[in-house]
PDB file of C-alpha atoms and ligand atoms in Angstrom:
ATOM      1  CA  MET A   1      -5.818 -18.040  -7.572  1.00 86.00           C
ATOM      2  CA  ARG A   2      -6.688 -14.409  -6.955  1.00 97.00           C
ATOM      3  CA  ILE A   3     -10.242 -13.056  -6.170  1.00 98.00           C
ATOM      4  CA  ASP A   4     -11.488 -10.626  -8.728  1.00 98.00           C
ATOM      5  CA  VAL A   5     -13.031  -7.533  -7.497  1.00 98.00           C
ATOM      6  CA  LEU A   6     -14.161  -5.144 -10.311  1.00 98.00           C
ATOM      7  CA  GLY A   7     -11.067  -6.031 -12.384  1.00 98.00           C
ATOM      8  CA  VAL A   8      -8.446  -6.126  -9.605  1.00 98.00           C
ATOM      9  CA  GLY A   9      -7.276  -9.714  -8.516  1.00 98.00           C
ATOM     10  CA  PHE A  10      -6.665  -9.725  -4.786  1.00 98.00           C
ATOM     11  CA  ASP A  11      -4.574 -12.477  -2.844  1.00 98.00           C
ATOM     12  CA  ASN A  12      -6.700 -14.195  -0.442  1.00 98.00           C
ATOM     13  CA  VAL A  13      -4.413 -14.269   2.538  1.00 98.00           C
ATOM     14  CA  THR A  14      -4.524 -13.444   6.291  1.00 98.00           C
ATOM     15  CA  MET A  15      -2.158 -10.841   7.562  1.00 98.00           C
ATOM     16  CA  GLU A  16       0.304 -13.639   8.868  1.00 98.00           C
ATOM     17  CA  GLU A  17       0.263 -15.359   5.549  1.00 98.00           C
ATOM     18  CA  ALA A  18       0.813 -11.933   3.778  1.00 98.00           C
ATOM     19  CA  ILE A  19       3.891 -11.200   5.925  1.00 98.00           C
ATOM     20  CA  ASP A  20       5.157 -14.766   5.247  1.00 98.00           C
ATOM     21  CA  ARG A  21       4.844 -14.275   1.634  1.00 98.00           C
ATOM     22  CA  GLY A  22       6.548 -10.681   1.772  1.00 98.00           C
ATOM     23  CA  MET A  23       9.539 -12.540   3.415  1.00 98.00           C
ATOM     24  CA  GLU A  24       9.521 -15.125   1.001  1.00 98.00           C
ATOM     25  CA  LEU A  25       9.777 -12.575  -1.819  1.00 98.00           C
ATOM     26  CA  LEU A  26      12.579 -10.745  -0.042  1.00 98.00           C
ATOM     27  CA  HIS A  27      14.468 -14.054   0.151  1.00 98.00           C
ATOM     28  CA  SER A  28      13.960 -14.916  -3.556  1.00 96.00           C
ATOM     29  CA  GLN A  29      15.833 -13.908  -6.697  1.00 96.00           C
ATOM     30  CA  GLY A  30      14.745 -10.794  -8.779  1.00 97.00           C
ATOM     31  CA  CYS A  31      12.600  -7.891  -8.102  1.00 98.00           C
ATOM     32  CA  HIS A  32       9.088  -8.086  -6.623  1.00 98.00           C
ATOM     33  CA  TYR A  33       6.402  -5.495  -5.660  1.00 98.00           C
ATOM     34  CA  VAL A  34       3.449  -5.515  -3.364  1.00 98.00           C
ATOM     35  CA  VAL A  35       0.252  -3.209  -3.625  1.00 98.00           C
ATOM     36  CA  THR A  36      -2.515  -2.542  -1.140  1.00 98.00           C
ATOM     37  CA  PRO A  37      -5.599  -1.243  -3.162  1.00 98.00           C
ATOM     38  CA  ASN A  38      -8.574   0.305  -1.533  1.00 95.00           C
ATOM     39  CA  PRO A  39     -12.027   0.727  -3.195  1.00 95.00           C
ATOM     40  CA  GLU A  40     -10.746   4.164  -4.501  1.00 94.00           C
ATOM     41  CA  ILE A  41      -7.773   2.551  -6.246  1.00 96.00           C
ATOM     42  CA  VAL A  42     -10.056  -0.116  -7.683  1.00 97.00           C
ATOM     43  CA  GLU A  43     -12.112   2.721  -9.210  1.00 96.00           C
ATOM     44  CA  VAL A  44      -8.945   4.198 -10.567  1.00 96.00           C
ATOM     45  CA  CYS A  45      -8.029   0.937 -12.275  1.00 98.00           C
ATOM     46  CA  ARG A  46     -11.461   0.856 -13.894  1.00 97.00           C
ATOM     47  CA  GLU A  47     -10.625   3.961 -15.519  1.00 96.00           C
ATOM     48  CA  ASN A  48      -6.984   3.754 -16.203  1.00 98.00           C
ATOM     49  CA  PRO A  49      -5.680   0.649 -18.041  1.00 98.00           C
ATOM     50  CA  ALA A  50      -2.016   1.529 -17.183  1.00 98.00           C
ATOM     51  CA  ALA A  51      -2.628   1.715 -13.474  1.00 98.00           C
ATOM     52  CA  CYS A  52      -4.779  -1.561 -13.679  1.00 98.00           C
ATOM     53  CA  ARG A  53      -1.839  -3.408 -15.330  1.00 98.00           C
ATOM     54  CA  ALA A  54       0.693  -2.055 -12.573  1.00 98.00           C
ATOM     55  CA  VAL A  55      -1.689  -3.117  -9.831  1.00 98.00           C
ATOM     56  CA  ASN A  56      -2.508  -6.667 -11.288  1.00 98.00           C
ATOM     57  CA  GLY A  57       1.189  -7.008 -12.168  1.00 98.00           C
ATOM     58  CA  ALA A  58       2.196  -7.045  -8.554  1.00 98.00           C
ATOM     59  CA  ASP A  59       3.521 -10.225  -6.837  1.00 98.00           C
ATOM     60  CA  LEU A  60       1.139  -9.588  -3.782  1.00 98.00           C
ATOM     61  CA  VAL A  61      -1.952  -7.691  -3.922  1.00 98.00           C
ATOM     62  CA  LEU A  62      -3.588  -6.995  -0.423  1.00 98.00           C
ATOM     63  CA  PRO A  63      -6.923  -5.600   0.339  1.00 97.00           C
ATOM     64  CA  ASP A  64      -6.279  -2.284   2.323  1.00 94.00           C
ATOM     65  CA  GLY A  65      -9.529  -1.712   3.880  1.00 85.00           C
ATOM     66  CA  VAL A  66     -13.012  -2.913   4.940  1.00 90.00           C
ATOM     67  CA  GLY A  67     -14.387  -1.688   1.517  1.00 93.00           C
ATOM     68  CA  VAL A  68     -12.719  -4.273  -0.583  1.00 97.00           C
ATOM     69  CA  ILE A  69     -13.686  -6.943   1.980  1.00 97.00           C
ATOM     70  CA  LYS A  70     -17.244  -5.969   1.695  1.00 95.00           C
ATOM     71  CA  GLY A  71     -17.233  -5.729  -2.097  1.00 97.00           C
ATOM     72  CA  ALA A  72     -15.697  -9.396  -2.287  1.00 98.00           C
ATOM     73  CA  ARG A  73     -18.374 -10.761   0.147  1.00 97.00           C
ATOM     74  CA  MET A  74     -21.199  -9.126  -1.886  1.00 97.00           C
ATOM     75  CA  LEU A  75     -19.751 -10.759  -4.982  1.00 98.00           C
ATOM     76  CA  GLY A  76     -20.002 -14.180  -3.327  1.00 97.00           C
ATOM     77  CA  THR A  77     -16.230 -14.607  -3.292  1.00 97.00           C
ATOM     78  CA  PRO A  78     -15.131 -13.493   0.159  1.00 98.00           C
ATOM     79  CA  LEU A  79     -11.658 -12.672   1.131  1.00 98.00           C
ATOM     80  CA  LYS A  80     -10.116 -14.032   4.504  1.00 97.00           C
ATOM     81  CA  GLU A  81      -9.501 -10.573   6.148  1.00 96.00           C
ATOM     82  CA  LYS A  82      -8.381  -6.860   5.514  1.00 95.00           C
ATOM     83  CA  THR A  83      -4.700  -6.503   5.411  1.00 97.00           C
ATOM     84  CA  PRO A  84      -4.077  -2.715   5.797  1.00 95.00           C
ATOM     85  CA  GLY A  85      -0.629  -1.691   4.014  1.00 97.00           C
ATOM     86  CA  ILE A  86       0.437   0.032   7.162  1.00 96.00           C
ATOM     87  CA  GLU A  87       0.205  -3.079   9.393  1.00 96.00           C
ATOM     88  CA  PHE A  88       1.648  -5.225   6.751  1.00 98.00           C
ATOM     89  CA  ALA A  89       4.640  -2.981   6.696  1.00 98.00           C
ATOM     90  CA  ALA A  90       4.928  -2.899  10.497  1.00 98.00           C
ATOM     91  CA  GLY A  91       4.910  -6.736  10.378  1.00 98.00           C
ATOM     92  CA  LEU A  92       7.390  -7.055   7.497  1.00 98.00           C
ATOM     93  CA  MET A  93       9.762  -4.606   9.337  1.00 98.00           C
ATOM     94  CA  GLU A  94       9.523  -6.533  12.569  1.00 98.00           C
ATOM     95  CA  ARG A  95      10.879  -9.587  10.648  1.00 98.00           C
ATOM     96  CA  MET A  96      13.306  -7.815   8.604  1.00 98.00           C
ATOM     97  CA  ALA A  97      14.843  -6.503  11.823  1.00 98.00           C
ATOM     98  CA  ARG A  98      15.386 -10.026  13.115  1.00 98.00           C
ATOM     99  CA  GLU A  99      17.337 -10.637   9.970  1.00 98.00           C
ATOM    100  CA  GLY A 100      19.265  -7.388   9.960  1.00 98.00           C
ATOM    101  CA  MET A 101      17.958  -6.289   6.578  1.00 98.00           C
ATOM    102  CA  SER A 102      17.850  -2.778   5.200  1.00 98.00           C
ATOM    103  CA  LEU A 103      15.033  -0.613   3.989  1.00 98.00           C
ATOM    104  CA  TYR A 104      14.846   2.701   1.998  1.00 99.00           C
ATOM    105  CA  LEU A 105      12.211   5.077   2.449  1.00 98.00           C
ATOM    106  CA  LEU A 106      10.702   6.908  -0.570  1.00 99.00           C
ATOM    107  CA  GLY A 107       7.999   9.361  -0.494  1.00 98.00           C
ATOM    108  CA  ALA A 108       6.023  12.191   1.322  1.00 98.00           C
ATOM    109  CA  LYS A 109       6.864  15.871   1.804  1.00 98.00           C
ATOM    110  CA  PRO A 110      10.643  16.664   2.269  1.00 98.00           C
ATOM    111  CA  GLY A 111      11.822  15.811   5.865  1.00 98.00           C
ATOM    112  CA  VAL A 112       9.009  13.300   6.477  1.00 98.00           C
ATOM    113  CA  ALA A 113      10.831  10.137   5.243  1.00 98.00           C
ATOM    114  CA  LYS A 114      13.849  11.004   7.284  1.00 98.00           C
ATOM    115  CA  MET A 115      11.845  11.399  10.463  1.00 98.00           C
ATOM    116  CA  ALA A 116       9.916   8.160   9.682  1.00 98.00           C
ATOM    117  CA  GLY A 117      13.342   6.550   9.214  1.00 98.00           C
ATOM    118  CA  GLU A 118      14.575   7.689  12.637  1.00 98.00           C
ATOM    119  CA  LYS A 119      11.453   6.628  14.451  1.00 98.00           C
ATOM    120  CA  LEU A 120      11.219   3.178  12.631  1.00 98.00           C
ATOM    121  CA  ALA A 121      15.064   2.505  13.377  1.00 98.00           C
ATOM    122  CA  GLN A 122      14.295   3.030  17.093  1.00 98.00           C
ATOM    123  CA  ALA A 123      11.033   0.921  16.995  1.00 97.00           C
ATOM    124  CA  HIS A 124      12.763  -2.027  15.218  1.00 98.00           C
ATOM    125  CA  PRO A 125      16.259  -2.602  16.587  1.00 97.00           C
ATOM    126  CA  GLY A 126      18.163  -4.549  14.060  1.00 98.00           C
ATOM    127  CA  LEU A 127      16.374  -2.901  11.027  1.00 98.00           C
ATOM    128  CA  ARG A 128      19.010  -0.759   9.022  1.00 98.00           C
ATOM    129  CA  ILE A 129      17.579   2.414   7.298  1.00 98.00           C
ATOM    130  CA  ALA A 130      19.540   2.290   3.957  1.00 98.00           C
ATOM    131  CA  GLY A 131      18.364   5.821   3.115  1.00 98.00           C
ATOM    132  CA  THR A 132      15.442   8.290   2.510  1.00 98.00           C
ATOM    133  CA  HIS A 133      14.185  10.478  -0.317  1.00 98.00           C
ATOM    134  CA  ASP A 134      11.194  12.818  -0.463  1.00 98.00           C
ATOM    135  CA  GLY A 135       8.316  12.052  -3.047  1.00 98.00           C
ATOM    136  CA  TYR A 136       8.591  15.326  -4.778  1.00 98.00           C
ATOM    137  CA  PHE A 137      11.325  14.848  -7.420  1.00 98.00           C
ATOM    138  CA  HIS A 138      11.142  15.297 -11.131  1.00 97.00           C
ATOM    139  CA  GLU A 139      13.444  12.571 -12.637  1.00 98.00           C
ATOM    140  CA  ASP A 140      13.437   9.022 -11.612  1.00 98.00           C
ATOM    141  CA  ALA A 141      17.066   8.121 -12.625  1.00 98.00           C
ATOM    142  CA  PRO A 142      18.896   9.910  -9.885  1.00 98.00           C
ATOM    143  CA  VAL A 143      16.725   8.562  -7.344  1.00 98.00           C
ATOM    144  CA  VAL A 144      16.766   4.925  -8.601  1.00 98.00           C
ATOM    145  CA  GLU A 145      20.649   5.232  -8.592  1.00 98.00           C
ATOM    146  CA  GLU A 146      20.614   6.405  -5.035  1.00 98.00           C
ATOM    147  CA  ILE A 147      18.431   3.375  -4.032  1.00 98.00           C
ATOM    148  CA  ARG A 148      20.729   1.054  -5.880  1.00 98.00           C
ATOM    149  CA  GLN A 149      23.839   2.447  -4.405  1.00 98.00           C
ATOM    150  CA  SER A 150      22.193   2.193  -0.955  1.00 98.00           C
ATOM    151  CA  GLY A 151      22.056  -1.641  -1.358  1.00 98.00           C
ATOM    152  CA  ALA A 152      18.376  -1.806   0.291  1.00 98.00           C
ATOM    153  CA  ASP A 153      16.822  -5.032   0.428  1.00 98.00           C
ATOM    154  CA  ALA A 154      13.300  -3.398   0.560  1.00 98.00           C
ATOM    155  CA  VAL A 155      11.829  -0.123  -0.431  1.00 99.00           C
ATOM    156  CA  PHE A 156       8.727   1.438   0.767  1.00 99.00           C
ATOM    157  CA  VAL A 157       7.293   3.595  -2.096  1.00 98.00           C
ATOM    158  CA  CYS A 158       4.870   6.192  -0.772  1.00 98.00           C
ATOM    159  CA  LEU A 159       3.889   8.532  -3.571  1.00 98.00           C
ATOM    160  CA  GLY A 160       0.058   8.061  -3.653  1.00 97.00           C
ATOM    161  CA  ALA A 161      -1.916   5.886  -5.972  1.00 96.00           C
ATOM    162  CA  PRO A 162      -1.403   5.241  -8.895  1.00 98.00           C
ATOM    163  CA  LYS A 163       1.812   6.868  -9.156  1.00 98.00           C
ATOM    164  CA  GLN A 164       3.537   4.515  -6.764  1.00 98.00           C
ATOM    165  CA  GLU A 165       2.200   1.413  -8.637  1.00 98.00           C
ATOM    166  CA  LEU A 166       3.456   2.777 -11.953  1.00 98.00           C
ATOM    167  CA  TRP A 167       6.636   3.699 -10.317  1.00 98.00           C
ATOM    168  CA  MET A 168       7.335   0.354  -8.952  1.00 98.00           C
ATOM    169  CA  GLU A 169       6.498  -1.391 -12.172  1.00 98.00           C
ATOM    170  CA  LYS A 170       8.814   0.756 -14.196  1.00 98.00           C
ATOM    171  CA  ASN A 171      11.723   1.156 -11.865  1.00 98.00           C
ATOM    172  CA  GLY A 172      11.740  -1.693  -9.488  1.00 98.00           C
ATOM    173  CA  PRO A 173      14.283  -3.925 -11.191  1.00 98.00           C
ATOM    174  CA  ALA A 174      16.831  -1.030 -11.686  1.00 98.00           C
ATOM    175  CA  THR A 175      16.851  -0.325  -7.890  1.00 98.00           C
ATOM    176  CA  GLY A 176      18.352  -3.633  -7.174  1.00 98.00           C
ATOM    177  CA  ALA A 177      16.190  -4.165  -4.206  1.00 98.00           C
ATOM    178  CA  ARG A 178      14.186  -7.438  -3.879  1.00 98.00           C
ATOM    179  CA  LEU A 179      10.798  -6.028  -2.679  1.00 98.00           C
ATOM    180  CA  LEU A 180       9.178  -2.612  -3.027  1.00 98.00           C
ATOM    181  CA  CYS A 181       5.882  -1.968  -1.259  1.00 98.00           C
ATOM    182  CA  GLY A 182       3.476   0.849  -2.443  1.00 98.00           C
ATOM    183  CA  LEU A 183       2.095   2.312   0.847  1.00 98.00           C
ATOM    184  CA  GLY A 184       0.385   5.647   0.152  1.00 96.00           C
ATOM    185  CA  GLY A 185       0.461   7.878   3.175  1.00 95.00           C
ATOM    186  CA  SER A 186       2.127   5.478   5.575  1.00 97.00           C
ATOM    187  CA  LEU A 187       5.445   7.498   5.968  1.00 98.00           C
ATOM    188  CA  ASP A 188       3.008  10.389   7.163  1.00 97.00           C
ATOM    189  CA  ILE A 189       2.036   8.045   9.850  1.00 95.00           C
ATOM    190  CA  PHE A 190       5.221   6.327  10.751  1.00 97.00           C
ATOM    191  CA  SER A 191       6.807   9.997  11.020  1.00 97.00           C
ATOM    192  CA  GLY A 192       4.024  11.036  13.511  1.00 94.00           C
ATOM    193  CA  THR A 193       3.053  13.907  10.940  1.00 93.00           C
ATOM    194  CA  THR A 194      -0.437  12.402  10.505  1.00 88.00           C
ATOM    195  CA  GLU A 195      -2.377  10.232  13.092  1.00 83.00           C
ATOM    196  CA  ARG A 196      -3.925   6.948  12.207  1.00 83.00           C
ATOM    197  CA  ALA A 197      -7.696   6.480  12.977  1.00 83.00           C
ATOM    198  CA  PRO A 198      -8.053   5.028  16.523  1.00 85.00           C
ATOM    199  CA  LYS A 199      -8.843   1.409  16.767  1.00 85.00           C
ATOM    200  CA  PHE A 200     -12.486   1.858  17.412  1.00 84.00           C
ATOM    201  CA  TRP A 201     -13.040   3.583  14.070  1.00 84.00           C
ATOM    202  CA  SER A 202     -11.097   1.064  12.164  1.00 82.00           C
ATOM    203  CA  ASP A 203     -12.665  -2.071  13.993  1.00 82.00           C
ATOM    204  CA  HIS A 204     -16.134  -0.368  12.835  1.00 82.00           C
ATOM    205  CA  GLY A 205     -15.054  -0.146   9.245  1.00 78.00           C
ATOM    206  CA  LEU A 206     -15.049   3.759   9.776  1.00 83.00           C
ATOM    207  CA  GLU A 207     -11.370   4.719   9.138  1.00 81.00           C
ATOM    208  CA  TRP A 208     -12.611   6.579   5.905  1.00 81.00           C
ATOM    209  CA  LEU A 209     -14.995   8.670   8.055  1.00 83.00           C
ATOM    210  CA  TYR A 210     -12.326   9.616  10.417  1.00 84.00           C
ATOM    211  CA  ARG A 211      -9.725  10.642   7.586  1.00 82.00           C
ATOM    212  CA  LEU A 212     -12.599  12.568   6.120  1.00 83.00           C
ATOM    213  CA  CYS A 213     -13.568  14.553   9.266  1.00 84.00           C
ATOM    214  CA  ARG A 214      -9.651  15.291   9.692  1.00 84.00           C
ATOM    215  CA  GLU A 215      -8.954  16.056   5.988  1.00 84.00           C
ATOM    216  CA  PRO A 216     -12.375  17.339   4.439  1.00 85.00           C
ATOM    217  CA  ARG A 217     -10.456  18.039   1.195  1.00 84.00           C
ATOM    218  CA  ARG A 218     -10.536  14.305   0.740  1.00 80.00           C
ATOM    219  CA  ILE A 219     -14.248  14.477  -0.159  1.00 81.00           C
ATOM    220  CA  GLY A 220     -13.709  14.308  -3.976  1.00 80.00           C
ATOM    221  CA  ARG A 221     -11.766  11.157  -3.673  1.00 79.00           C
ATOM    222  CA  MET A 222     -14.024   9.641  -1.011  1.00 78.00           C
ATOM    223  CA  MET A 223     -16.910   9.881  -3.550  1.00 82.00           C
ATOM    224  CA  LYS A 224     -15.287   6.951  -5.306  1.00 85.00           C
ATOM    225  CA  LEU A 225     -16.472   4.831  -2.310  1.00 87.00           C
ATOM    226  CA  PRO A 226     -20.256   4.768  -3.002  1.00 90.00           C
ATOM    227  CA  LEU A 227     -19.443   4.560  -6.565  1.00 93.00           C
ATOM    228  CA  PHE A 228     -17.527   1.330  -5.714  1.00 96.00           C
ATOM    229  CA  LEU A 229     -20.488  -0.255  -4.054  1.00 95.00           C
ATOM    230  CA  VAL A 230     -22.776   0.698  -7.028  1.00 96.00           C
ATOM    231  CA  HIS A 231     -20.437  -0.977  -9.457  1.00 97.00           C
ATOM    232  CA  VAL A 232     -20.195  -3.903  -7.102  1.00 97.00           C
ATOM    233  CA  LYS A 233     -24.005  -4.269  -7.162  1.00 97.00           C
ATOM    234  CA  GLN A 234     -23.944  -4.044 -10.864  1.00 97.00           C
ATOM    235  CA  GLU A 235     -21.366  -6.610 -11.190  1.00 96.00           C
ATOM    236  CA  LYS A 236     -23.334  -8.932  -8.958  1.00 95.00           C
ATOM    237  CA  ARG A 237     -26.351  -8.600 -10.908  1.00 95.00           C
ATOM    238  CA  ARG A 238     -24.338  -9.264 -14.092  1.00 92.00           C
ATOM    239  CA  ARG A 239     -22.822 -12.325 -12.714  1.00 87.00           C
TER     240      ARG A 239
HETATM  241  N1  LIG B   1       3.122  11.978  -2.338  1.00 81.61           N
HETATM  242  C1  LIG B   1       4.346  12.061  -2.900  1.00 81.61           C
HETATM  243  N2  LIG B   1       4.639  12.489  -4.109  1.00 81.61           N
HETATM  244  C2  LIG B   1       3.486  13.020  -4.933  1.00 81.61           C
HETATM  245  C3  LIG B   1       2.388  12.945  -4.394  1.00 81.61           C
HETATM  246  C4  LIG B   1       2.006  12.396  -3.237  1.00 81.61           C
HETATM  247  O1  LIG B   1       5.438  11.715  -2.236  1.00 81.61           O
HETATM  248  O2  LIG B   1       3.917  13.247  -6.046  1.00 81.61           O
HETATM  249  C5  LIG B   1       2.907  11.603  -1.013  1.00 81.61           C
HETATM  250  C6  LIG B   1       2.004  12.386  -0.154  1.00 81.61           C
HETATM  251  O3  LIG B   1       2.936  13.483   0.391  1.00 81.61           O
HETATM  252  C7  LIG B   1       1.610  11.574   0.940  1.00 81.61           C
HETATM  253  C8  LIG B   1       1.326  10.216   0.168  1.00 81.61           C
HETATM  254  O4  LIG B   1       2.104  10.361  -1.185  1.00 81.61           O
HETATM  255  O5  LIG B   1       2.524  11.249   1.917  1.00 81.61           O
HETATM  256  C9  LIG B   1      -0.032   9.778  -0.293  1.00 81.61           C
HETATM  257  O6  LIG B   1      -0.853   9.852   0.664  1.00 81.61           O
HETATM  258  P1  LIG B   1      -2.445   9.753   0.642  1.00 81.61           P
HETATM  259  O7  LIG B   1      -2.899   9.870   2.125  1.00 81.61           O
HETATM  260  O8  LIG B   1      -3.011  10.424  -0.471  1.00 81.61           O
HETATM  261  O9  LIG B   1      -2.388   8.047   0.216  1.00 81.61           O
HETATM  262  P2  LIG B   1      -3.373   6.873   0.612  1.00 81.61           P
HETATM  263  O10 LIG B   1      -2.745   6.287   1.931  1.00 81.61           O
HETATM  264  O11 LIG B   1      -4.687   7.560   0.926  1.00 81.61           O
HETATM  265  O12 LIG B   1      -3.172   5.914  -0.562  1.00 81.61           O
END
């Protein structure tokens, strides 16, 4: 059963369990997708029913950061641990590499996915990069066809939220892949274009502050974080 945080149902799993589940999905018939919402996305879902449906329709919903963990605890329904998308992706690639599986990288500015692909292939011997495409295209069909032709087992869809969740819900089955993962800015990090917050910051739940210092233009988006906590408090009182 999922744990509800302001209308988004989260799977209550450890990172290890999340990766096991990801592999199970990769080995099962049909097309599946994974989402990794943070408080900002939960807030988007409160306002956007289509985004909410796409997020809750995923086969695996993982809490990306400490904000969701805090919210769930405040509501009296704690989640086991945070399962950041980027760490989930790294664990999944390690397991995929052992089985010689293939991965398609979709998203980010031109050149970034290709660079990420080169680095990931080096870091995970055995993992096959089936193809890459930037995230600034106007028509879905040619991209979907390219993925289908590549025969990829999995696709990392990094178009930002909620675009990537809506994209996976709509186009997932036509790609022929068995698993799609919505991973926001992960390709920027895998390619080395952007740095992830050092461990100290993330261990103290301050990854958001690190990102804000590096990219002050995120301030508008980050105002959703205090709003999320206000909504959690309201929900707690209501319950
Ligand atoms: N992006 C994209 N196509 C778009 C809009 C965004 O490929 O139409 C990419 C953008 O270049 C970045 C990622 O999506 O690589 C979103 O990153 P962001 O840091 O906003 O996501 P977060 O990790 O915060 O969810």
